[in-house]
Short mmCIF file of C-alpha atoms in Angstrom, two decimals:
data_model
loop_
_atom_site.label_atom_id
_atom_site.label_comp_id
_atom_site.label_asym_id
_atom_site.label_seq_id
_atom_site.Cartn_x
_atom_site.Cartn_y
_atom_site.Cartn_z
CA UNK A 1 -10.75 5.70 -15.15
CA UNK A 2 -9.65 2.10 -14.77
CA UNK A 3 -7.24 0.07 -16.96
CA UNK A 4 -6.19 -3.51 -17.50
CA UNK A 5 -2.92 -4.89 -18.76
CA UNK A 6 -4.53 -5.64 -21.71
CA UNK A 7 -6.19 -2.23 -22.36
CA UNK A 8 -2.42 -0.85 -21.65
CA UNK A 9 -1.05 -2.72 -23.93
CA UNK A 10 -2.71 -0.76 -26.45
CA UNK A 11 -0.98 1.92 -25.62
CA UNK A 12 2.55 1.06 -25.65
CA UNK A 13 4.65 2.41 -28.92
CA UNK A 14 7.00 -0.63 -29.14
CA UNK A 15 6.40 -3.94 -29.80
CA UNK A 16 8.76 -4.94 -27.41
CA UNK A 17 6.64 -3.21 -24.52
CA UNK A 18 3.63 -5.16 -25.98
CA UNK A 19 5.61 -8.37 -25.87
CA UNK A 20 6.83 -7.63 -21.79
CA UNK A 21 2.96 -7.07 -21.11
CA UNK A 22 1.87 -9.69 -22.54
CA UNK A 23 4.30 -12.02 -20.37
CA UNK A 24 3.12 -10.43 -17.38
CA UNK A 25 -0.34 -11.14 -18.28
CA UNK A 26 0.29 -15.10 -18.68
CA UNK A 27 1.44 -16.73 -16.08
CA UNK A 28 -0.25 -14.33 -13.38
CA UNK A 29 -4.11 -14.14 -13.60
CA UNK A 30 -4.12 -11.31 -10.86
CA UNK A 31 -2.54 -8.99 -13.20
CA UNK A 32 -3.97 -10.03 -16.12
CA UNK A 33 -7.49 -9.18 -14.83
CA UNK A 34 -7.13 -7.24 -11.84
CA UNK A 35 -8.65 -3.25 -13.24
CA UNK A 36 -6.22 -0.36 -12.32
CA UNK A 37 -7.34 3.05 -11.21
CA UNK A 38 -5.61 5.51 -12.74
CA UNK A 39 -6.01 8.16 -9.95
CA UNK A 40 -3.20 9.06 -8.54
CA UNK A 41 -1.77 12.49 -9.90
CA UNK A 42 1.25 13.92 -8.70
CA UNK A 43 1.28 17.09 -9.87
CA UNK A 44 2.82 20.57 -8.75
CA UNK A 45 5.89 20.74 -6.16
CA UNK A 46 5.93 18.70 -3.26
CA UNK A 47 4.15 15.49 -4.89
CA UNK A 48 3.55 12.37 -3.52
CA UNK A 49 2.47 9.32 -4.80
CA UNK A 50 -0.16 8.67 -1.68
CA UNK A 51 -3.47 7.19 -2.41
CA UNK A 52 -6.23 7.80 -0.02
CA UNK A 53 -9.74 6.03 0.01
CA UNK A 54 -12.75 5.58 2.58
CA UNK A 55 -13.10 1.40 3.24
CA UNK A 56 -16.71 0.53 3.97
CA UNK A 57 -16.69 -1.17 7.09
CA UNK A 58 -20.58 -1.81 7.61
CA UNK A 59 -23.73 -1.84 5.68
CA UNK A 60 -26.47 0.21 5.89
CA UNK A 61 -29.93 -0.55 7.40
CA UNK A 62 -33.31 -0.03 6.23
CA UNK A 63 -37.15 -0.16 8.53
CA UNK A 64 -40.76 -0.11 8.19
CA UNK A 65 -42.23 3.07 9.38
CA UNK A 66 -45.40 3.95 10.98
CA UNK A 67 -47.44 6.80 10.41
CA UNK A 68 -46.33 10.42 11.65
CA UNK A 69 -43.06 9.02 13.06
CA UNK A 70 -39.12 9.01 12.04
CA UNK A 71 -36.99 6.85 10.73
CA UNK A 72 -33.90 5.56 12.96
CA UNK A 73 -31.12 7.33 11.86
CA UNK A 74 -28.42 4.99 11.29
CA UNK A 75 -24.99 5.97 9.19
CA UNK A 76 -22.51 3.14 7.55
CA UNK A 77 -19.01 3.25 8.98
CA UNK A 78 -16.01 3.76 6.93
CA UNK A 79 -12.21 4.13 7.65
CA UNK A 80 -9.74 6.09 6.09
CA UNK A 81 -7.06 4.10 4.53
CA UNK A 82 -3.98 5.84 3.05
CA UNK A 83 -1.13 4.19 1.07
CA UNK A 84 1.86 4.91 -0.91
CA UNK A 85 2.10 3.27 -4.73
CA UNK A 86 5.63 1.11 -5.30
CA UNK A 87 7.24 0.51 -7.74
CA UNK A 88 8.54 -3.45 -8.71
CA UNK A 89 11.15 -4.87 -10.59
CA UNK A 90 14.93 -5.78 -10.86
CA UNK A 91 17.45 -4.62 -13.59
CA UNK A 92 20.10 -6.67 -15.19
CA UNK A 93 23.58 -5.90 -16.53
CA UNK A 94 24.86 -6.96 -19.67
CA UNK A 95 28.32 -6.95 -21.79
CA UNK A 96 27.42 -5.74 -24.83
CA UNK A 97 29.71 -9.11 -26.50
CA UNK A 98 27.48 -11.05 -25.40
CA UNK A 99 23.78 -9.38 -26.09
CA UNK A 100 22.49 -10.75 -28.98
CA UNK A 101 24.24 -14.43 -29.09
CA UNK A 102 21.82 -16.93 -30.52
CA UNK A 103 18.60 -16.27 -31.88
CA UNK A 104 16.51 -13.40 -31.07
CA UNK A 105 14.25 -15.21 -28.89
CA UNK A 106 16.53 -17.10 -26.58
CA UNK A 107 19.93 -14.47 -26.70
CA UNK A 108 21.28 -12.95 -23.19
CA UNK A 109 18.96 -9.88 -22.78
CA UNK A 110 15.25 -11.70 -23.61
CA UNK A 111 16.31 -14.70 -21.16
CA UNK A 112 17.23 -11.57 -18.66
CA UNK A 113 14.48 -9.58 -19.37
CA UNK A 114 12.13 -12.87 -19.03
CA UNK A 115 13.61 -13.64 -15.49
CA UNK A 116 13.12 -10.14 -14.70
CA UNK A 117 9.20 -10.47 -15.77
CA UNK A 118 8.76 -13.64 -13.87
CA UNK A 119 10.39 -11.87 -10.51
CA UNK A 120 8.04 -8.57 -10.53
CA UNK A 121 5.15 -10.59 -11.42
CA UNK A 122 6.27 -13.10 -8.00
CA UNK A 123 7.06 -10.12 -6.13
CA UNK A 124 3.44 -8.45 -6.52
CA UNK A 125 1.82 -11.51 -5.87
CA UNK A 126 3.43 -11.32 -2.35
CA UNK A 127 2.85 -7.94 -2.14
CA UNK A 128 -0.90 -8.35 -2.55
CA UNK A 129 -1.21 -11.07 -0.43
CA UNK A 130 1.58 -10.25 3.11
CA UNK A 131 2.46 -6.79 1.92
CA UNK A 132 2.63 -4.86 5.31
CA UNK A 133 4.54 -1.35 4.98
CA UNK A 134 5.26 -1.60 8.74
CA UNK A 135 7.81 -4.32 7.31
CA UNK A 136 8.99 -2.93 4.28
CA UNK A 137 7.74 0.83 3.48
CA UNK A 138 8.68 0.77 0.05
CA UNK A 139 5.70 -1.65 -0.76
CA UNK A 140 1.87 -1.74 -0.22
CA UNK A 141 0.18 -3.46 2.70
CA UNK A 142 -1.61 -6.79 1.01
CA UNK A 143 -4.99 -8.70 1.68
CA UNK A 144 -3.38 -10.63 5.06
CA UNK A 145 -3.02 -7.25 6.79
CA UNK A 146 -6.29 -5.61 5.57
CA UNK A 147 -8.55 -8.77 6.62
CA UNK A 148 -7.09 -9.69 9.85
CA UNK A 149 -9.14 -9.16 12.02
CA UNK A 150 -12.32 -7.89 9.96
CA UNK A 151 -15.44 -9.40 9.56
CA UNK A 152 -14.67 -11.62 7.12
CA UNK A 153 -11.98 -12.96 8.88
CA UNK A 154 -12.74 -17.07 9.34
CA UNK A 155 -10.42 -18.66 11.78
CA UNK A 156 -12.71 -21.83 12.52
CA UNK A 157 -10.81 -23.66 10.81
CA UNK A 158 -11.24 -26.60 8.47
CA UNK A 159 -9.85 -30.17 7.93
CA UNK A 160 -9.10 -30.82 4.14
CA UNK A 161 -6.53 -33.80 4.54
CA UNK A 162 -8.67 -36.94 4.98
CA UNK A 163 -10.52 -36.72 2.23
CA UNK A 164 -10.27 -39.84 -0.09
CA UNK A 165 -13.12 -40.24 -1.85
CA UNK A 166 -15.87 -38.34 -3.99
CA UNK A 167 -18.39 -37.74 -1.32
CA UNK A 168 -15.60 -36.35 1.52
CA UNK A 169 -14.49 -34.06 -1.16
CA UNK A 170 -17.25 -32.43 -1.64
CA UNK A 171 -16.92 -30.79 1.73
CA UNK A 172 -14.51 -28.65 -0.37
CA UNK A 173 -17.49 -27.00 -2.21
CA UNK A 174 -19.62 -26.61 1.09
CA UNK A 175 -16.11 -24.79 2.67
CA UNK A 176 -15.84 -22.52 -0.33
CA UNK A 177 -19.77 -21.81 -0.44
CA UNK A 178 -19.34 -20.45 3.27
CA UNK A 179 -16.09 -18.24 2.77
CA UNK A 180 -18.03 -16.73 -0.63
CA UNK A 181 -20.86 -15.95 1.54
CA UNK A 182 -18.83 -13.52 3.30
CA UNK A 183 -18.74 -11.19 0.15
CA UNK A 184 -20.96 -8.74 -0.52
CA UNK A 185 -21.46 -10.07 -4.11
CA UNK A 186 -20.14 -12.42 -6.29
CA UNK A 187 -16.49 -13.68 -5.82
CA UNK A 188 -14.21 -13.28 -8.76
CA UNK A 189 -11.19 -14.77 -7.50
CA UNK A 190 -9.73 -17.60 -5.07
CA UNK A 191 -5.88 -17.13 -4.34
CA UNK A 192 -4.36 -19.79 -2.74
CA UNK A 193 -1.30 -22.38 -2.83
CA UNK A 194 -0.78 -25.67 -4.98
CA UNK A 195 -1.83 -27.54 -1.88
CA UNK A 196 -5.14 -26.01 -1.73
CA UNK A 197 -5.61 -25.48 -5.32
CA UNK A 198 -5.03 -29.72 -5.91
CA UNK A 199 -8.18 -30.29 -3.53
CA UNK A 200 -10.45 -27.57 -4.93
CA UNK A 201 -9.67 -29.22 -8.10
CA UNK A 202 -10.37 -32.85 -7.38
CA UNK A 203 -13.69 -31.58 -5.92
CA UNK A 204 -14.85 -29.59 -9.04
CA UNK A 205 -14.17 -32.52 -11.09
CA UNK A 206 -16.63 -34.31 -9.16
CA UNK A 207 -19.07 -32.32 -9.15
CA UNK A 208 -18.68 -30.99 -12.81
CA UNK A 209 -17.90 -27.35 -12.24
CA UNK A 210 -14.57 -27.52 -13.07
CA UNK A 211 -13.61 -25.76 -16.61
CA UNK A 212 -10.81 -24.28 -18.20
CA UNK A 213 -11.22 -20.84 -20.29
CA UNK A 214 -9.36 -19.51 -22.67
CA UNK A 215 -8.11 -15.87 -22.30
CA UNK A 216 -8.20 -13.60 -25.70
CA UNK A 217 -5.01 -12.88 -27.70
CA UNK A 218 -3.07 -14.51 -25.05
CA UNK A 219 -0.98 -18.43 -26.26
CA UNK A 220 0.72 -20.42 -24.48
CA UNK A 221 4.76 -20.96 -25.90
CA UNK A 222 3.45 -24.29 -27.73
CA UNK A 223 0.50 -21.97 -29.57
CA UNK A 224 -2.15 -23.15 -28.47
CA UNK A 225 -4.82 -21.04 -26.76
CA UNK A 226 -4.03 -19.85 -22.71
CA UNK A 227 -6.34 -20.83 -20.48
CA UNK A 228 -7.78 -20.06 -16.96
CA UNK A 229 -8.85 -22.65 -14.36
CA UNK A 230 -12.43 -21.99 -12.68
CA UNK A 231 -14.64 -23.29 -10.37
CA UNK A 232 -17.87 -21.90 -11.68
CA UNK A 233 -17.31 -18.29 -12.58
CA UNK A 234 -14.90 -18.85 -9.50
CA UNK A 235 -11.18 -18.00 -11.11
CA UNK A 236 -8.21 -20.09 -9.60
CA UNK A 237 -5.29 -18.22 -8.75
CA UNK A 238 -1.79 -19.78 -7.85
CA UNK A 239 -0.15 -17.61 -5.21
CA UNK A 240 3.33 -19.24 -6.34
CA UNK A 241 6.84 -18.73 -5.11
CA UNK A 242 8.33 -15.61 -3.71
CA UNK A 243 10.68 -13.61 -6.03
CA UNK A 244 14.45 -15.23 -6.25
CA UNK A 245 13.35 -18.81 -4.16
CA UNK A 246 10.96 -21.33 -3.49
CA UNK A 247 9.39 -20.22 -1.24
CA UNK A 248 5.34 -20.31 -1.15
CA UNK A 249 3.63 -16.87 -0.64
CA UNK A 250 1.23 -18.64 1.29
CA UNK A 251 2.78 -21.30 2.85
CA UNK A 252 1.60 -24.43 4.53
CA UNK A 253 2.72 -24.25 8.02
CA UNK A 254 4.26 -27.24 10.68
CA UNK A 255 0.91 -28.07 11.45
CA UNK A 256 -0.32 -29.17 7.81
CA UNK A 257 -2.72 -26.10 7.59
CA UNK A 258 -2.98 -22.84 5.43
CA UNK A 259 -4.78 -19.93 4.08
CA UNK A 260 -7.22 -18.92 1.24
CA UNK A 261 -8.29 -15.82 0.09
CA UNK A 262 -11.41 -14.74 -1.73
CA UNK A 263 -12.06 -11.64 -3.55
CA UNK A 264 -14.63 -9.54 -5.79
CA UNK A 265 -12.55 -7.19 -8.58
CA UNK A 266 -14.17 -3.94 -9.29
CA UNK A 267 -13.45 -0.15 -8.46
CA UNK A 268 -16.41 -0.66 -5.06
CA UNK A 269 -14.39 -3.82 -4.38
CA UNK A 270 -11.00 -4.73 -4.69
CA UNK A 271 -8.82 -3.22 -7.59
CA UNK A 272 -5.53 -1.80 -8.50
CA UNK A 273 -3.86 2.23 -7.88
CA UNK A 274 -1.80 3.38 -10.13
CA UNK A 275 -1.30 6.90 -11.79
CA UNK A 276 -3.27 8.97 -13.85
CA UNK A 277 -2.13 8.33 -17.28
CA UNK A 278 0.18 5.40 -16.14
CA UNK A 279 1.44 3.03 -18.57
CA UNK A 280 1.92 0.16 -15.04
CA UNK A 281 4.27 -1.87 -17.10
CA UNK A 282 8.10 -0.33 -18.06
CA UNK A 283 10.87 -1.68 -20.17
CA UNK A 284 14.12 -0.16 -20.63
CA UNK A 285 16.60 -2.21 -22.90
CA UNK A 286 20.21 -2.17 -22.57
CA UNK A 287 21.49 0.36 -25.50
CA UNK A 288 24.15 -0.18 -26.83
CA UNK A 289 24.39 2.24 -29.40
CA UNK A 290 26.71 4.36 -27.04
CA UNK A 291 30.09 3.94 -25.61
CA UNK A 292 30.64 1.64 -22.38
CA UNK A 293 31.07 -2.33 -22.71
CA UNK A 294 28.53 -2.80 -20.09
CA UNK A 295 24.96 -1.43 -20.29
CA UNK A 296 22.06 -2.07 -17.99
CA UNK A 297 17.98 -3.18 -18.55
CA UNK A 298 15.41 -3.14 -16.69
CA UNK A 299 11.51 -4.24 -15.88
CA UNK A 300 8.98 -3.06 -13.16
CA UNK A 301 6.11 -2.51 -12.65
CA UNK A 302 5.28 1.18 -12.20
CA UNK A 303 3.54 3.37 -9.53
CA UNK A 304 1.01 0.31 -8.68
CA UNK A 305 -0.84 -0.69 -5.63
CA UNK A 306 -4.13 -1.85 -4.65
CA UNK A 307 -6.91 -0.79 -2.68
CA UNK A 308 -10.13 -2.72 -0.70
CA UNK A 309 -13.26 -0.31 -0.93
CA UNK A 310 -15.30 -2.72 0.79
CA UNK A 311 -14.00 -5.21 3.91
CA UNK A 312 -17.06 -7.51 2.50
CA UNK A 313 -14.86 -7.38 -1.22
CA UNK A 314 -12.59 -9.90 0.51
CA UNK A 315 -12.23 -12.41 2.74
CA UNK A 316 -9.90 -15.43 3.98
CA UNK A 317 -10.26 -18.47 5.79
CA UNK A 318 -7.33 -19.71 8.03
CA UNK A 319 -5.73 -22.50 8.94
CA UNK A 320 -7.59 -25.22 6.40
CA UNK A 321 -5.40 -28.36 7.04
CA UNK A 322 -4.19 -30.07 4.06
CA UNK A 323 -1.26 -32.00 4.89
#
């Protein structure tokens, strides 16, 4: 079974929990879309929370056959890919004299739970872009270490910063049109940086495929509807800042040039682990209805990770110059 944030929402028991979910949701269009497997169980002594999966590394083939002979026999190639689901988040401490100054929507433990939100969701952003468990073994490895590389690795190469005027920029489109034609189907999502995401932009503009969609029970602090950028059916993601600084999760290197990544959601593509029955999204408030002056909170994300089926469900192009 897979879930979304928003389908988990509808689980939650406290309005509160609905509230954190729906934060998480906003301001990161990964999360807000990506679908969750609920798979992993880790039952009975000894469990783990390891999630194992066969990648499909080629396609299969198909002939013509003559009369009274065979067929070639031909089998598609997988790999075995195993990972470990992590857990995200930060806590906060709070003195209890201090809690609930001002009004309930800008007092000391919503701006600290709020922070909190905006870390995790910064954190797995990174995660599913570098993660690499070879550097840190409590997370998950990301799409940078699953595509390098692969097939759908392109390391050509391309030159975004000259272009000044609406003919040049539609090179933009022809550049994206070649790194979607490395998926096996449909792309649901470009991740990149601001950089990148100011050129694709400018180019969809131009050539009228730029819209904005709004997303369903989701508004921005104003009220009014929150929306998604896309090129197309193409949704733009901002890979933003790394949790506690500035910065980028994909950076732009000395050179002027950077990375974009393409990918198709869905349980034979590229999706989210987490456990069977898993709620993905945790509060715990400070409670201060026992004794102590100082009480803690906390927000993570929990048991998550993700998982490529397909090496064709991805892909990135390197080193585009923009600067």
């Amino acid at each position: 079974m897979a879930i979304t944030l928003a389908q988990a929402k509808l689980n939650t028991q406290d309005d509160y929990d609905t509230t954190v979910i729906d934060e998480f949701r906003k301001d990161s269009p990964l999360l807000d879309a990506l679908p969750f497997q609920q798979s992993v169980n880790p039952a009975g002594g000894g469990a783990t929370l390891d999630y194992s999966y066969r990648r499909l590394v080629t396609q299969a083939t198909a002939e013509t056959r003559a009369l009274y002979s065979e067929y070639s026999k031909q089998n598609v190639t997988t790999e075995k890919i195993t990972g470990t689901l992590a857990e995200i988040g930060g806590a906060y401490e709070i003195d209890r004299r201090i809690a609930h100054l001002g009004s309930a929507a800008t007092d000391e433990i919503a701006l600290q739970t709020a922070q909190k939100i905006k870390a995790a969701r910064a954190r797995f952003n990174d995660e599913v872009v570098n993660g690499d468990t070879a550097v840190d073994a409590d997370g998950f490895d990301g799409l940078d270490k699953a595509l390098t590389g692969s097939s759908t690795e392109i390391t050509g190469g391309k030159d975004w910063s000259a272009f000044v005027d609406a003919v040049s920029y539609l090179t933009v489109l022809d550049d994206l049109d070649e790194l979607q034609s490395e998926l096996d189907g449909p792309g649901t999502m470009l991740i990149a940086n601001k950089a990148v995401l100011m050129k694709v932009r400018a180019a969809a503009r131009r050539a009228n495929l730029y819209t904005k969609s709004p997303v369903d029970g989701l508004t921005s602090p104003s009220g009014a509807p929150l929306t998604r950028e896309m090129v197309g059916d193409l949704v733009l993601v901002e890979a933003g800042e790394k949790a506690g600084s500035n910065d980028p999760v994909i950076p732009v290197d000395g050179t002027g040039t950077t990375d974009i990544y393409i990918v198709r959601l869905g349980l034979d593509g590229f999706h989210g682990v987490t456990t069977a029955g898993g709620n993905i999204v945790r509060t715990k408030l400070p409670d201060f209805s026992t004794a102590g002056a100082v009480k803690t909170g906390e927000v993570y994300l929990e048991n998550v990770g993700v998982a490529l089926k397909a090496t064709r469900a991805a892909a990135v192009l390197r080193s585009v110059k923009v600067r």
